[in-house]
Every structure is written in C-alpha cells, then in structure tokens.
Short mmCIF file of C-alpha atoms and ligand atoms in Angstrom, two decimals:
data_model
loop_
_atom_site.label_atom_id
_atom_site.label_comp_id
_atom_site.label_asym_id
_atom_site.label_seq_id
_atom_site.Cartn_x
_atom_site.Cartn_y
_atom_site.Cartn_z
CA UNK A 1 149.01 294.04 56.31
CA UNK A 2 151.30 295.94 53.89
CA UNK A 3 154.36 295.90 56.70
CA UNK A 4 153.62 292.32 56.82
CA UNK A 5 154.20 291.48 53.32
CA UNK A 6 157.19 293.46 52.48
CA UNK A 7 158.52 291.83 55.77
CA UNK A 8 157.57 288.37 54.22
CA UNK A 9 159.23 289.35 50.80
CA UNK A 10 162.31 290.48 52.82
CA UNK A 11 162.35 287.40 54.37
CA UNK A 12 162.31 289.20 57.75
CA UNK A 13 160.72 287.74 61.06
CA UNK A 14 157.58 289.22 62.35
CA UNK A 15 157.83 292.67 64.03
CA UNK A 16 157.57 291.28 67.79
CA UNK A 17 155.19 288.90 69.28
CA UNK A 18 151.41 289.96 69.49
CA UNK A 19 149.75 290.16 73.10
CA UNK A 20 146.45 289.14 73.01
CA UNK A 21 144.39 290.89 75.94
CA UNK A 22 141.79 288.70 78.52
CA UNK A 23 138.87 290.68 77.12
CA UNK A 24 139.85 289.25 73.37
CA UNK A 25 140.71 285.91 74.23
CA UNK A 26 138.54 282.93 75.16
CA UNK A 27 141.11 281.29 78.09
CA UNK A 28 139.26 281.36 81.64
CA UNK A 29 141.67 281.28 84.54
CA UNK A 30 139.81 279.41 86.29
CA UNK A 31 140.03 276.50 83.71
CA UNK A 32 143.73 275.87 83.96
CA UNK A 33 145.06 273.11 85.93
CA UNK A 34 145.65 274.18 89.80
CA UNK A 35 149.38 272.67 89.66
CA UNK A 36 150.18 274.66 86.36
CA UNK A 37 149.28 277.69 87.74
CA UNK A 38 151.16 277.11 90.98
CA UNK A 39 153.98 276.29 89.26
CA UNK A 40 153.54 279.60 87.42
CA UNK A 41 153.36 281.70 90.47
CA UNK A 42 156.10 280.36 92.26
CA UNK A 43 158.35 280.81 89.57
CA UNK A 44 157.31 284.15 88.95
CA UNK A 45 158.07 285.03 92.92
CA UNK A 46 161.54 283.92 91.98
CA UNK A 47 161.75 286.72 89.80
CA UNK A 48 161.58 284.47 86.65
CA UNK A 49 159.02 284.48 84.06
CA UNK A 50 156.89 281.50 83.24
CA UNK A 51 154.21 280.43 81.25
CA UNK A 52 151.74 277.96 80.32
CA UNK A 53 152.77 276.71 76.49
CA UNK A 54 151.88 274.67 73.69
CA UNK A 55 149.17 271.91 73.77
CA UNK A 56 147.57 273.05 76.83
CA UNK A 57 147.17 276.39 75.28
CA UNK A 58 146.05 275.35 71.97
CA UNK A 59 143.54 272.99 73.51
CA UNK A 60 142.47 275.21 75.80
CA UNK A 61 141.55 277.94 72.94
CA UNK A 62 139.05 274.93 71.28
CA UNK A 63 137.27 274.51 74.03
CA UNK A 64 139.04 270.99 74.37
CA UNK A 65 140.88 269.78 77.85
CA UNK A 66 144.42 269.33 77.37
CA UNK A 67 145.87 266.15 78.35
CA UNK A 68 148.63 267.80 79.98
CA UNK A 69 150.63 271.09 80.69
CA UNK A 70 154.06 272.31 79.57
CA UNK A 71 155.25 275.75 81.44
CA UNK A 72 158.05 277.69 79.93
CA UNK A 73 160.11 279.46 81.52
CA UNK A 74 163.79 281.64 81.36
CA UNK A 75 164.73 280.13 84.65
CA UNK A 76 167.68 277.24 84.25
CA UNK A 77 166.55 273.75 85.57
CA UNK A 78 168.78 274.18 88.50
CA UNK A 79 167.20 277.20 89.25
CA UNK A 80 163.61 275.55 88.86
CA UNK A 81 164.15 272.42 90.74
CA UNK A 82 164.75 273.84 94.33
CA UNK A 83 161.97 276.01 94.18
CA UNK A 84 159.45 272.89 94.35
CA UNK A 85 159.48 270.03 96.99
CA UNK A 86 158.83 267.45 94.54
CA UNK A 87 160.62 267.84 91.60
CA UNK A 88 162.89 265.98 89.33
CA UNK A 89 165.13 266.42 86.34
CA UNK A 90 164.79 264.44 83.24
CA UNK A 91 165.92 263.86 80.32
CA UNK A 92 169.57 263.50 79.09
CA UNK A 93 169.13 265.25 75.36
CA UNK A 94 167.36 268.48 76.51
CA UNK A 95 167.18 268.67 80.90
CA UNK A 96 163.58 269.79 81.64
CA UNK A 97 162.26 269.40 85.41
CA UNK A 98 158.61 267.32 86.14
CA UNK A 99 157.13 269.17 88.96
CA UNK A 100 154.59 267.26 91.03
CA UNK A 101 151.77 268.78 93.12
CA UNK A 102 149.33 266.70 94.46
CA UNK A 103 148.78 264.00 91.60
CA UNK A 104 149.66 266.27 88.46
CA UNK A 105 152.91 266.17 86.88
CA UNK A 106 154.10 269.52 85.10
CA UNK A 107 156.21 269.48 82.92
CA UNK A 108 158.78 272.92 83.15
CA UNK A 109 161.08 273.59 80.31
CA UNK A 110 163.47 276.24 80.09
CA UNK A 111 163.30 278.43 76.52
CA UNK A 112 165.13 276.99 74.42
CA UNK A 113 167.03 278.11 71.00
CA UNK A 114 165.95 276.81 67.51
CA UNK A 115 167.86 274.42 65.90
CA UNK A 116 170.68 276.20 64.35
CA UNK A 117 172.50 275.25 60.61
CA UNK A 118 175.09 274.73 62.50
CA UNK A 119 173.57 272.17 64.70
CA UNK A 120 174.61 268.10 65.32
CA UNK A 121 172.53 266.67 62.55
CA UNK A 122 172.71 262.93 61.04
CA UNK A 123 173.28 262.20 57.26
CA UNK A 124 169.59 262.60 56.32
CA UNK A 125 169.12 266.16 58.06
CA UNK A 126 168.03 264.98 61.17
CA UNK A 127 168.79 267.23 64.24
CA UNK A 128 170.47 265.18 66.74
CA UNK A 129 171.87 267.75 69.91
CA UNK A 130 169.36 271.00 70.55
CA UNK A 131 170.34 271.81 73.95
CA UNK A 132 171.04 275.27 73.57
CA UNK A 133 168.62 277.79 76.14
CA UNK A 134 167.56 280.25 74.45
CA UNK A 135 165.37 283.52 74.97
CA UNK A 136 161.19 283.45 74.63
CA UNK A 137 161.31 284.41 71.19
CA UNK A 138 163.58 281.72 69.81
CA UNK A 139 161.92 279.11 72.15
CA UNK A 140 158.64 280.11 70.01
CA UNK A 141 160.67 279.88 66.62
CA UNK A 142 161.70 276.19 67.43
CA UNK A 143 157.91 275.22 67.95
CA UNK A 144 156.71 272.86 65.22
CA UNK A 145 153.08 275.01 64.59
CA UNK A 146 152.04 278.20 64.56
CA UNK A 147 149.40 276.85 66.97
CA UNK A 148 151.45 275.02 69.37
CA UNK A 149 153.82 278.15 69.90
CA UNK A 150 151.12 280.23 71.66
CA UNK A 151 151.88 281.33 75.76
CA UNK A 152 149.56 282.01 77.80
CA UNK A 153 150.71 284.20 81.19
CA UNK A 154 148.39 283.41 84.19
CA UNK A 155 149.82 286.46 86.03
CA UNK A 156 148.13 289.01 83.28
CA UNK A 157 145.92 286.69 81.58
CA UNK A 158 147.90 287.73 77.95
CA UNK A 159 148.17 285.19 75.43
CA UNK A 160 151.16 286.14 73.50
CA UNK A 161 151.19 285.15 70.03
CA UNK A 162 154.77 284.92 67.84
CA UNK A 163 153.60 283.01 64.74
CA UNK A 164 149.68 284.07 64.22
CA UNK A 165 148.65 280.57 66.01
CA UNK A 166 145.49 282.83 66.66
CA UNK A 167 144.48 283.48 63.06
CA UNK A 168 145.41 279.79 62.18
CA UNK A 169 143.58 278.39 64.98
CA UNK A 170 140.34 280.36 63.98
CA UNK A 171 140.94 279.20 60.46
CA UNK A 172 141.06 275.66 62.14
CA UNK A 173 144.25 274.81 60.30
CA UNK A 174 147.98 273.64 61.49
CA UNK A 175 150.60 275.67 60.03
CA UNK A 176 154.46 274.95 60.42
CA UNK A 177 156.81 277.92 61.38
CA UNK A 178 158.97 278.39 58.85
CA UNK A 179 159.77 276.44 56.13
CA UNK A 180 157.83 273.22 56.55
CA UNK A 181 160.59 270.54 54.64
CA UNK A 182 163.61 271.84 56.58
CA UNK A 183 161.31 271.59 59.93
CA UNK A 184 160.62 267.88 58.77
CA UNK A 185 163.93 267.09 57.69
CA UNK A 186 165.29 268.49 60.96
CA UNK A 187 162.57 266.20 63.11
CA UNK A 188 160.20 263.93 60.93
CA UNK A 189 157.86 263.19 63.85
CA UNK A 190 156.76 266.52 63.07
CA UNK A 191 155.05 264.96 60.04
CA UNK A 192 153.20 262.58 62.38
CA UNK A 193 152.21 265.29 64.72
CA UNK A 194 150.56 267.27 62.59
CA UNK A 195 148.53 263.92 61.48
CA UNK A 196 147.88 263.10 64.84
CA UNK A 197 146.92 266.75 66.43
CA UNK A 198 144.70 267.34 62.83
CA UNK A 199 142.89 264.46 63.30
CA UNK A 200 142.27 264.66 66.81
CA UNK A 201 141.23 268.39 67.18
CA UNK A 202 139.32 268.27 63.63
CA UNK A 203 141.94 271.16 62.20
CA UNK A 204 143.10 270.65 58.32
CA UNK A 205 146.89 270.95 57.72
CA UNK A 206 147.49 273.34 55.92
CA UNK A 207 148.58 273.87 52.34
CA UNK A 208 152.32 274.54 52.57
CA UNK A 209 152.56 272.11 55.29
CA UNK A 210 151.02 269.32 53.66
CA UNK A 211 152.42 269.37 50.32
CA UNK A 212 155.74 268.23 51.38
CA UNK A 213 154.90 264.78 53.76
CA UNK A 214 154.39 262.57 51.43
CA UNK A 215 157.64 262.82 49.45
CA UNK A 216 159.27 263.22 53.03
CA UNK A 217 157.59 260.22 54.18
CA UNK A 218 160.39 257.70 54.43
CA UNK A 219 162.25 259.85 56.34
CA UNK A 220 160.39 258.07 58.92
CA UNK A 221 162.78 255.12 58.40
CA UNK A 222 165.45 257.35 59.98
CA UNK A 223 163.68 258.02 63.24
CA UNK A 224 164.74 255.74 66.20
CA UNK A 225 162.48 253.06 66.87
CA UNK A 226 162.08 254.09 70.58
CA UNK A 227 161.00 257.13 69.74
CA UNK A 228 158.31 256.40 66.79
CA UNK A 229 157.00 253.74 69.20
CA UNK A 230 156.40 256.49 71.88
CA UNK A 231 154.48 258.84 68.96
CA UNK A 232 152.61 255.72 67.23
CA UNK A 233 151.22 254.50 71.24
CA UNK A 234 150.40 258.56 71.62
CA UNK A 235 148.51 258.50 68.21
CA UNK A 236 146.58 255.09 69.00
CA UNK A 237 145.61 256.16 72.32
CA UNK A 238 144.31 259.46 71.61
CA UNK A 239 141.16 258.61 71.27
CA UNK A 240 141.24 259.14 67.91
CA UNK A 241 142.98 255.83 66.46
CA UNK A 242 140.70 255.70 63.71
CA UNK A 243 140.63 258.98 62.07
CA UNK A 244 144.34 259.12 62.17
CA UNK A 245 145.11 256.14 60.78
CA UNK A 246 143.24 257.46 57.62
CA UNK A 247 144.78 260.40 57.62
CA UNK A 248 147.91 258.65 57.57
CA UNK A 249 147.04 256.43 54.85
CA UNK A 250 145.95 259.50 52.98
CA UNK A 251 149.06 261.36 53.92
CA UNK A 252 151.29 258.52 52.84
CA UNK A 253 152.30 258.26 56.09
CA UNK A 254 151.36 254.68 57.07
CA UNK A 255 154.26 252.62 55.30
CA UNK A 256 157.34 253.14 57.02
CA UNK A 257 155.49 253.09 59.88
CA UNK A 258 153.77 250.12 60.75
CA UNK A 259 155.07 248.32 57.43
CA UNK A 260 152.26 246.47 56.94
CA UNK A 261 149.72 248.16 57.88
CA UNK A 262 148.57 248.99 54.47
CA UNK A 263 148.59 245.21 53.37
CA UNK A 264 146.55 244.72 56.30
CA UNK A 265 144.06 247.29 55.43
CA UNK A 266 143.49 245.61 51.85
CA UNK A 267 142.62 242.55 52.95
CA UNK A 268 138.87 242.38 53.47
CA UNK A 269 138.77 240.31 56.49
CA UNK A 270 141.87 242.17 57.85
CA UNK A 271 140.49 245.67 57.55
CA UNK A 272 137.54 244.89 59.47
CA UNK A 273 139.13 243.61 62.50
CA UNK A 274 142.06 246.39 62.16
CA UNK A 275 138.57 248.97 62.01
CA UNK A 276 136.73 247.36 64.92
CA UNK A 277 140.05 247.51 67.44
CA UNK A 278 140.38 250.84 66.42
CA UNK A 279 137.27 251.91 67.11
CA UNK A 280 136.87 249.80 70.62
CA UNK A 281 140.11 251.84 71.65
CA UNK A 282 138.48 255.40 70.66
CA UNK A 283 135.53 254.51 72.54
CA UNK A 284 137.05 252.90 75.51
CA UNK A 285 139.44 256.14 75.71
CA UNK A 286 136.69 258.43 75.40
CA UNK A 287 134.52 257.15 78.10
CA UNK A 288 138.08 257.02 80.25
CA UNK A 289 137.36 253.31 80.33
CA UNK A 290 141.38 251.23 80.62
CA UNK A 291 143.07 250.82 77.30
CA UNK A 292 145.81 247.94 77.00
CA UNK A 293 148.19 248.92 74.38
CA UNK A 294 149.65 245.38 74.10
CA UNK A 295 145.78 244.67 73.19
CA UNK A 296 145.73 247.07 70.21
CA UNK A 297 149.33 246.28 68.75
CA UNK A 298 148.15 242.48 68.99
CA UNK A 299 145.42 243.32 66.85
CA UNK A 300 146.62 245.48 64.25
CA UNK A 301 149.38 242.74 63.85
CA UNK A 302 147.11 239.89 64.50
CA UNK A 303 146.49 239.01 60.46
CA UNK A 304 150.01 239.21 59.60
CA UNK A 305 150.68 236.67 62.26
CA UNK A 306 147.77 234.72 61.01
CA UNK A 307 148.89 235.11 57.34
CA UNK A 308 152.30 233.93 57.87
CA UNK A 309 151.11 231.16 59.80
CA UNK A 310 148.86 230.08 57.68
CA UNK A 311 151.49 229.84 55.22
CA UNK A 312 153.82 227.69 56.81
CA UNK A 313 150.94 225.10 57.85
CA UNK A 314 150.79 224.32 54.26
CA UNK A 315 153.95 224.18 53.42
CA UNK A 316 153.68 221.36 56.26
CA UNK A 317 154.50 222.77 59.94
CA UNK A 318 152.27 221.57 62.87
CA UNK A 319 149.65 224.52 63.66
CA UNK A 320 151.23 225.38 66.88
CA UNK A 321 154.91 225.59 65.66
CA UNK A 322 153.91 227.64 62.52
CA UNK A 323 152.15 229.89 64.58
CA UNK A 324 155.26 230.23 66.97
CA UNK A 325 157.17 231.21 63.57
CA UNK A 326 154.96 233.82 62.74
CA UNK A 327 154.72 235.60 65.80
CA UNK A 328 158.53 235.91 65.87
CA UNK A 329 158.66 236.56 62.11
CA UNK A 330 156.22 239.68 62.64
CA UNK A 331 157.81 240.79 65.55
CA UNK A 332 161.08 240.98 64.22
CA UNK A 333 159.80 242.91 61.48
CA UNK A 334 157.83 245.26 63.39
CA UNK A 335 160.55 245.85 65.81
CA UNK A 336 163.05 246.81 63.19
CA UNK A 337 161.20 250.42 62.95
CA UNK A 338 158.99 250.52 65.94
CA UNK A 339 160.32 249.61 68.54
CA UNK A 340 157.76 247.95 70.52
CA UNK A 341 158.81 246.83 74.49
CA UNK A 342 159.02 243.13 75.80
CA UNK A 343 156.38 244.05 78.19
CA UNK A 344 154.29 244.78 75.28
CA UNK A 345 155.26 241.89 72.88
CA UNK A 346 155.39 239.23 75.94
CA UNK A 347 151.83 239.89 76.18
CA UNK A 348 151.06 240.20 72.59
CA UNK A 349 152.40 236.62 72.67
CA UNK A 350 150.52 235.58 74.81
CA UNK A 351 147.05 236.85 73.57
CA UNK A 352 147.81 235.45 70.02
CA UNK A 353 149.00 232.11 71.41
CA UNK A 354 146.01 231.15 73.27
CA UNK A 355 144.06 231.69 70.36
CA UNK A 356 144.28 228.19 69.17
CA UNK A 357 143.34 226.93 72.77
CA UNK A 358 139.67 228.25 72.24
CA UNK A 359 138.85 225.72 69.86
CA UNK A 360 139.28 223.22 72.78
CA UNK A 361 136.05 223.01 74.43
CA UNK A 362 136.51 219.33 76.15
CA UNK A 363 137.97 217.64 79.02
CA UNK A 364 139.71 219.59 81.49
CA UNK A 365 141.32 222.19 78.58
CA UNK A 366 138.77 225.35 78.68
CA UNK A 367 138.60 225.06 82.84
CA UNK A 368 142.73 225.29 82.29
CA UNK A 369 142.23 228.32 79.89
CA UNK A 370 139.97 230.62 82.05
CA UNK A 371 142.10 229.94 84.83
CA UNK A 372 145.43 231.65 83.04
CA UNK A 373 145.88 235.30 84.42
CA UNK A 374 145.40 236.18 80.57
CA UNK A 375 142.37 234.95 79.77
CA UNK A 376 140.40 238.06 80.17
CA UNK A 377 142.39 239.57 77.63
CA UNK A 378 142.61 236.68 75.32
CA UNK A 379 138.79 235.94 75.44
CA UNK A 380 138.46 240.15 74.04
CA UNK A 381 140.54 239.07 71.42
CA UNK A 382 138.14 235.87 70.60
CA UNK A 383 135.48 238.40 70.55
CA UNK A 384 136.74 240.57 67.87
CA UNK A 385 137.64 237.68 66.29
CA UNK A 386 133.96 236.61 66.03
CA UNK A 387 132.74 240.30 65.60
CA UNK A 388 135.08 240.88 62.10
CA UNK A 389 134.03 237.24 61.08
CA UNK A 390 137.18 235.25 61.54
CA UNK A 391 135.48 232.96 63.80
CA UNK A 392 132.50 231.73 64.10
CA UNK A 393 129.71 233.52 66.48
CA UNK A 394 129.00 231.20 68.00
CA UNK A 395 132.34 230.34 69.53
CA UNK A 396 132.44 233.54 71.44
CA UNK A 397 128.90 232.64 72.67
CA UNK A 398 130.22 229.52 73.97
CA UNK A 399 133.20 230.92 75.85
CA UNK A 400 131.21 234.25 76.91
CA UNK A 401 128.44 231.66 78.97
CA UNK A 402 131.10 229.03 80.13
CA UNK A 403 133.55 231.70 81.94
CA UNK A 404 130.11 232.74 84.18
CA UNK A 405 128.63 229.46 84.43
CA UNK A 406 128.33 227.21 86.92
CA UNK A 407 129.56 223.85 87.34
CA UNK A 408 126.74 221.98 86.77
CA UNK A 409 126.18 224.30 83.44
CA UNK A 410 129.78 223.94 82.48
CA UNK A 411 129.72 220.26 82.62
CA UNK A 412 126.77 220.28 80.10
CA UNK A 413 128.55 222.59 77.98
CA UNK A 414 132.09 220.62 77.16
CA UNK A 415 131.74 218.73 74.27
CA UNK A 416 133.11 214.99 73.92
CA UNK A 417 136.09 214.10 73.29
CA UNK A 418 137.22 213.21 69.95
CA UNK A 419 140.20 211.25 68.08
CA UNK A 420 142.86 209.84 69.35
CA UNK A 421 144.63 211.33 71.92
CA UNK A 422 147.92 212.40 70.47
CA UNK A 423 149.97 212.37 73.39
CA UNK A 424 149.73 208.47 73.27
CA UNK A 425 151.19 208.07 70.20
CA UNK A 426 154.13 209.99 71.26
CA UNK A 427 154.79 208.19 74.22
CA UNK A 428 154.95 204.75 72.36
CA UNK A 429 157.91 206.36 70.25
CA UNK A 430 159.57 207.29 73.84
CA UNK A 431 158.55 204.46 75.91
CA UNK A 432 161.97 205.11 78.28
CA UNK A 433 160.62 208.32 79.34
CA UNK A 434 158.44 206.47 82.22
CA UNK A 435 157.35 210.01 82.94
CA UNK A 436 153.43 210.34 83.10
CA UNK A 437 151.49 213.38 82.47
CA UNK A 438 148.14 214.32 84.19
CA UNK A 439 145.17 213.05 82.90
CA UNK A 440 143.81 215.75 80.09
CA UNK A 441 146.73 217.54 80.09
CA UNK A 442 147.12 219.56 76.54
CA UNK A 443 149.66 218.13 74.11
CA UNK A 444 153.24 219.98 74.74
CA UNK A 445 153.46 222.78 72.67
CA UNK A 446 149.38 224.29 73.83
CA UNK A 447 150.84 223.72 77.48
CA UNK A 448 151.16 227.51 79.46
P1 ATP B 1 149.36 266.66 73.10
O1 ATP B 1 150.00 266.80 74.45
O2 ATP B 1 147.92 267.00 73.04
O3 ATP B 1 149.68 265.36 72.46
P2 ATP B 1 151.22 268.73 72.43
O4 ATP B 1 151.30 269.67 71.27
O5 ATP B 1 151.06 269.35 73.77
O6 ATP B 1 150.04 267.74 72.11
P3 ATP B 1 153.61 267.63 73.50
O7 ATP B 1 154.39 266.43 73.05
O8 ATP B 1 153.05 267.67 74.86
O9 ATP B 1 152.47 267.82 72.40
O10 ATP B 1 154.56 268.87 73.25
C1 ATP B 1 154.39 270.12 73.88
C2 ATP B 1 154.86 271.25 72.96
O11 ATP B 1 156.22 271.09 72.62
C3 ATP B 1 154.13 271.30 71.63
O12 ATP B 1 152.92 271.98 71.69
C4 ATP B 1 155.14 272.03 70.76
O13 ATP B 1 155.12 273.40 71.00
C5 ATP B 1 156.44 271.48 71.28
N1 ATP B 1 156.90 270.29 70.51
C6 ATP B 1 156.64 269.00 70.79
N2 ATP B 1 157.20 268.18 69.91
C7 ATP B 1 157.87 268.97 69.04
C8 ATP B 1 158.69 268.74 67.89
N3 ATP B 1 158.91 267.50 67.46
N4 ATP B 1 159.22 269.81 67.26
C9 ATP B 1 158.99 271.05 67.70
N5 ATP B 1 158.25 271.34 68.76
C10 ATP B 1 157.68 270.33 69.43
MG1 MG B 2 151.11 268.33 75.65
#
C-alpha cells in the first residue's frame, strides 16, 4: 500500500502487472466461447502468446455473457492470418484479423502501443494514426478502463491485471487509466463508453472519471459522424436504450449527440413515445426477439419530423408536402453529426410517410397499404403512436383487426367515402392530359 503511494506521488507506473491465480478468480474455462479458446491455442502452438481481453473478460467476471471476444496477442497480423483457414484482415487505421470458426467471429488484435504525445492528432486533441504494435504492457496502458484492460490466459487460467480492473470491478465502478481528460481528448467516444458500459452492467463511473465529461462534452462535435453512428446504434441496441439515455442526459452527454434529443424529451407527448420505443427495444433485445434500427431512429426522430411539419402546414403547405420538408429538414440535421446510412433513412422515410395513409380507411386505399412490403413496420409505428397518445386508440384497433380479417369483415369495416374527390378537380385544370388513373387510386403525392 505504502510502495503504491509513493509510486503514485512519483508519478511512476505500477510495479508490474498482477496475476490473478484460477483458485482466486471467478472465470470458468469452460464458459468461454469454443472459437476464442481455439484461437488461443493455436496461436500459442505458434509459439506466440495470446489472450482473451477486454469486454469478454470484464463481462465474464459479472457473471454477464459477453457479446463478443477480442484475443490479444504479440503475433503480427501476417503472422496470425495463415494460421487459421478462415480468416481475414480488416481495418485500414489499425490491421486486426476476424477469425471465423464455425459461426463465431473473433476478433485478434496484435498489442498495440498507447497513443504517444507525439502522435497524429487533429486541432482539438483528437488522436488520429495509433498504429504502432506495441508490447502487453503498453497494449494494457492504451485501454480506456481499468476494467476493460484485464487478460485472461486460457492456457494457465491467470487473469493478469495491469490497472487494478479487479479492485474496481468489485467496487462496481469504471475507472479510466490515466488521466481521464487527456484519454477523452485523445478519443471522446471514450466518454460515451463509459455511459454506455455503466449503464448496461449497473457499474457507477467513477469520481475522477466523471468529473470531466460534461465540460468535455462537445468534443463530441469533433468525432466523425460514421463513427458516433456506429457507438449511438451499439448504445441503443444494448438492451439497455433506456437507462443510457438518462445517463446521458445526466452526464450532459445527449446534445451534441442526437441534437434534439433533449427538446424531444421536454415535450410531454414526445417523451412518452421517445420512452415507450426505448423500452420496446430493451425488451425485444433482451428476449433476443429482431430489433430494426431504422425502427428506433424513426422514432426518436419521429416528433421533430412531426413538429416541423406541423409548422409548415400552417404557414400554408399541403399536409403531404410539409411532411416531405420535414423529413428532409430532420435528416439533414441529424446527419450532420450522426451519420445515419441510406439504408437506414430510406426506411425511416418510408415508415414516417405512410403515416398519413392510416387515416384512410375507405375505398380501395387501406387494401393498397397492407399490401406495401412496409406495412408491418409502419403499422408498429401506428401502434406506438396510439400507445403514447398521438393517435387515437382506436385507430390502431381498426388497422390491428382489418390486416387479419377477412373479406367479408373487411368490407364491413371501410368506412364511406367522403368529399369530393380531389383528383377531379385537378384534372379539370389539365383536361389535355387524357391520361386516366385507376378507379380509387390515392391522390399523387400518398401514391407508393
Ligand atoms: P462491448 O463489446 O460489451 O460493447 P467492449 O468493452 O468489449 O464492450 P469493444 O468495442 O468490443 O467494447 O472493445 C474491446 C476492447 O477494446 C475494450 O474492452 C477496450 O479494452 C478496448 N477499447 C475499445 N474502444 C476503445 C477506445 N475508444 N479507447 C481505448 N480502448 C478501447
Ligand atoms: Mg467487446
């Protein structure tokens, strides 16, 4: 205890890594995923050494079952990649090798050295070029917590231990190595990592480690959009969407991330439905049930589209063109920091722009609707819709029996027709046209 504080006064690093014995740690062998072990072994017959690292370790020490496995190891990814049948090299910053047994994908880094003051950094701090390999010890010192930087060897069952992730873990609390604003400014997803992983292993953040986020905050700002997209999908599908967006509110993290998230959250309508996704996407995830990320962006967004929509039908634009306006409008705005794909916003699109088409319950409109390969989607949308109050009940009701019913049932269901059709009018203004549409067919703009 004494050596350890005059080291900390001296400013000197920790006298060599602990090794942490089977009979005083709580990893079973048997526990760890067949291909990470494999991958292990055969790099170890190589003559290299290789371990089982960060999440997997840390989750495996809860009691929780990691999501995936990282292996370190001092072998160079053109030693690791012949060694395994399937195998492939990625990545162009820092070259790490996915190895793929059966249907599990392990990832296999080689140790790599901290970021260095003399490293390629932007004009805010940021680290930009960390490709340097390094030895076991500095690959442990570039780790963003104490608790992520533990290694667990399969071939002697040690768990070796450079920054007390033990201790920290039992005290249930994320720590940064070293000093926590220089490990932000260097990387500010670290920031929303620790959010993320404290929320969804129940693990406080530490002091030190907290105090600095929410001045660093809009550091955020400075992180590609790519990038912050790939954390902010990671954090809303981890099963624990909810808690961390409060912890990111609390943090004063939420801002620069999904900028209007917290304008969102203070409307009262607008929180509930942003609450209820949430929630449907923790529960779906945690009974392994499918999760559609385009579903969950389209709903955090989905009152800022209506807002802005809203807006411009009364400064006079027809429903369907205002609500064309919006969706780009919040798009672009989104996109600007998170970089959301056109997979993802196609389909957002889609979902918010058949909204309108659900208040059409006549003629040959809602057999149109259920027909469209997004209906399924659009008619979970309706429902949350109805559940947070935006709609009435009993319009979900409606759509919920006619999509099972049958014909006869359906028939009974549509209600009449009423005003004047408006498609008429617009044909007497283009009488040259000559062109004529199908009976019932929806007005232009709700067409597919
Ligand atoms: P999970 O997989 O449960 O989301 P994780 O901690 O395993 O959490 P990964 O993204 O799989 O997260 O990263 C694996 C390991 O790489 C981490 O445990 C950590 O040691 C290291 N790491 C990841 N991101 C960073 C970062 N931004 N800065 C420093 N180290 C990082
Ligand atoms: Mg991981």
């Amino acid at each position: 205890m004494i050596k350890k504080f005059i080291r900390k006064v001296l400013g000197l690093k920790a006298a060599g890594p602990q090794r942490v014995p089977r009979a005083k740690h709580t990893i079973e062998r048997n526990r760890i995923s067949p291909a990470a072990l494999k991958v292990c072994g055969v790099l170890h017959e190589a003559g290299f050494s290789a371990y089982v690292v960060g999440g997997a370790v840390r989750d495996l020490l809860l009691g929780a079952t990691p999501k995936d496995y990282d292996v370190a190891t001092n072998a160079r990814p053109e030693q690791i990649k012949p060694l395994f049948r399937r195998a492939l090299l990625i990545g162009r910053r820092f070259r790490i090798v996915h190895v793929i047994i059966n249907q599990d994908t392990v990832e296999v880094s080689t140790f790599r050295a901290a970021e260095s003051a003399d490293a390629q950094k932007d004009e805010h701090g940021r680290v930009l070029r960390d490709n340097v390999f390094g030895t076991q010890e500095e690959d442990a010192l570039r780790r963003d917590f104490s608790v992520n930087a533990l290694y667990y060897d399969p071939a002697t069952e040690e768990v070796i231990d450079f920054h007390e992730g033990l201790s920290d873990l039992k005290k249930r609390t994320m720590r940064v190595i070293g000093d926590p604003a220089t490990r932000y400014r260097e990387d500010p997803v670290r920031m929303l990592r620790a959010v993320r992983l404290a929320a969804k292993l129940g693990l406080s953040i530490e002091a030190g480690s907290r105090a600095p986020i929410k001045k660093m905050a809009p550091l955020i700002g400075n992180v590609p959009p790519a990038r912050l997209f790939d954390e902010m999908l990671k954090l809303l599908m981890s099963g624990h969407a909810s808690a961390c967006v409060r912890r990111l509110r609390d943090e004063g993290l939420s801002q620069g991330l999904l900028p209007l998230l917290d304008v969102i959250l203070d409307q009262p309508l607008g929180e509930r439905f942003v609450t209820l996704a949430l929630a449907q996407t923790d529960e779906r995830v945690k009974t392994d049930r499918p999760v559609s990320p385009a579903f969950l962006f389209a709903s955090l967004l989905w009152h800022e589209v209506l807002a802005s929509s809203k807006a411009r039908e009364k400064k006079g634009e027809r429903p369907m063109l205002a609500l064309e306006a919006a969706m780009d409008e919040v798009l672009e705005t989104q996109c600007e920091k998170l970089a959301i794909t056109r997979k993802l916003t196609a389909t957002m699109r889609e979902v918010w722009g058949m909204q309108p088409r659900f208040e059409q319950r006549s003629g040959q409109r809602p057999y149109r609707l259920i027909e469209s390969p997004r209906f399924r989607m659009a008619y979970d949308f309706l429902a949350l819709r109805a559940a947070s109050g935006e709609v009435p009940e009993e319009l979900e009701i409606w759509w919920r029996s006619f999509q099972f019913a049958d014909d006869e049932t359906r028939r009974a269901m549509l209600q009449p027709e009423n005003g004047p059709k408006p498609r008429r009018r617009r044909r007497r203004k283009k009488p040259a046209e000559g062109s004529s549409e199908p009976a019932g067919a929806p007005p232009a703009e709700m067409a597919d």
